[in-house]
Amino acid sequence: PHFLFLVEPGPVGRTLTDHELAARLSYFLWAAPPDEELNRLADAGALRPVLAAQAKRMLADPRAKAFVERFT
């Protein structure tokens, strides 16, 4: 799985940290590392309350075009 997937260390089923959540969201929607805004929110521990808004922001970004064309 480490060849195909980004795998975070730790027990399966645990709650992800904000940084892990930012990375998963960013690699899923953009196939790229988190941007400055996601990192800033993760650093502050403030990503979860604005997760839906961040997903909408990311989908509106041109980087999401590859996700739409390849995945969906």
Coordinates of C-alpha atoms in Angstrom, one line a residue:
P1 CA 0.0 0.0 0.0
H2 CA 2.9 2.4 0.6
F3 CA 3.6 2.3 -3.1
L4 CA 0.1 3.2 -4.2
F5 CA -1.2 5.3 -1.3
L6 CA -0.1 8.0 1.1
V7 CA -0.1 6.2 4.4
E8 CA 0.2 8.1 7.7
P9 CA 1.8 6.3 10.6
G10 CA -0.3 5.2 13.5
P11 CA -3.2 2.9 14.3
V12 CA -5.9 2.3 11.7
G13 CA -9.1 4.1 12.5
R14 CA -7.6 6.9 14.6
T15 CA -8.6 10.5 14.1
L16 CA -6.4 12.3 11.6
T17 CA -4.5 15.4 12.6
D18 CA -5.3 18.6 10.7
H19 CA -2.1 18.3 8.7
E20 CA -3.0 14.7 7.7
L21 CA -6.5 15.8 6.7
A22 CA -5.1 18.8 4.7
A23 CA -2.7 16.4 2.9
R24 CA -5.4 13.9 2.1
L25 CA -7.8 16.6 0.8
S26 CA -5.1 18.3 -1.3
Y27 CA -3.7 15.1 -2.9
F28 CA -7.2 13.9 -3.6
L29 CA -8.5 17.1 -5.2
W30 CA -5.3 18.6 -6.6
A31 CA -2.8 15.7 -6.8
A32 CA -0.4 18.1 -5.0
P33 CA 0.7 19.1 -1.5
P34 CA -1.4 21.4 0.6
D35 CA -1.2 25.1 -0.3
E36 CA -0.4 27.9 2.1
E37 CA -4.0 28.4 3.2
L38 CA -4.5 24.7 4.1
N39 CA -1.2 24.6 5.9
R40 CA -2.0 27.8 7.8
L41 CA -5.4 26.4 8.9
A42 CA -3.8 23.0 9.9
D43 CA -1.0 24.8 11.9
A44 CA -3.7 26.7 13.8
G45 CA -5.8 23.5 14.3
A46 CA -8.7 25.3 12.6
L47 CA -9.2 23.1 9.5
R48 CA -12.1 20.9 10.6
P49 CA -14.7 23.7 11.1
V50 CA -14.0 25.1 7.6
L51 CA -13.4 21.8 5.8
A52 CA -16.5 22.1 3.5
A53 CA -15.6 25.7 2.6
Q54 CA -12.0 24.7 1.8
A55 CA -13.2 21.8 -0.3
K56 CA -15.4 24.2 -2.3
R57 CA -12.5 26.6 -2.7
M58 CA -10.2 23.9 -3.9
L59 CA -12.8 22.6 -6.4
A60 CA -13.2 26.1 -7.8
D61 CA -9.4 26.2 -8.4
P62 CA -8.1 25.3 -11.9
R63 CA -5.9 22.5 -10.3
A64 CA -9.1 20.6 -9.6
K65 CA -9.7 20.2 -13.4
A66 CA -7.4 17.1 -13.4
F67 CA -9.5 15.6 -10.6
V68 CA -12.7 16.1 -12.5
E69 CA -11.3 14.8 -15.8
R70 CA -9.4 11.8 -14.4
F71 CA -11.3 10.6 -11.3
T72 CA -14.9 11.5 -11.8

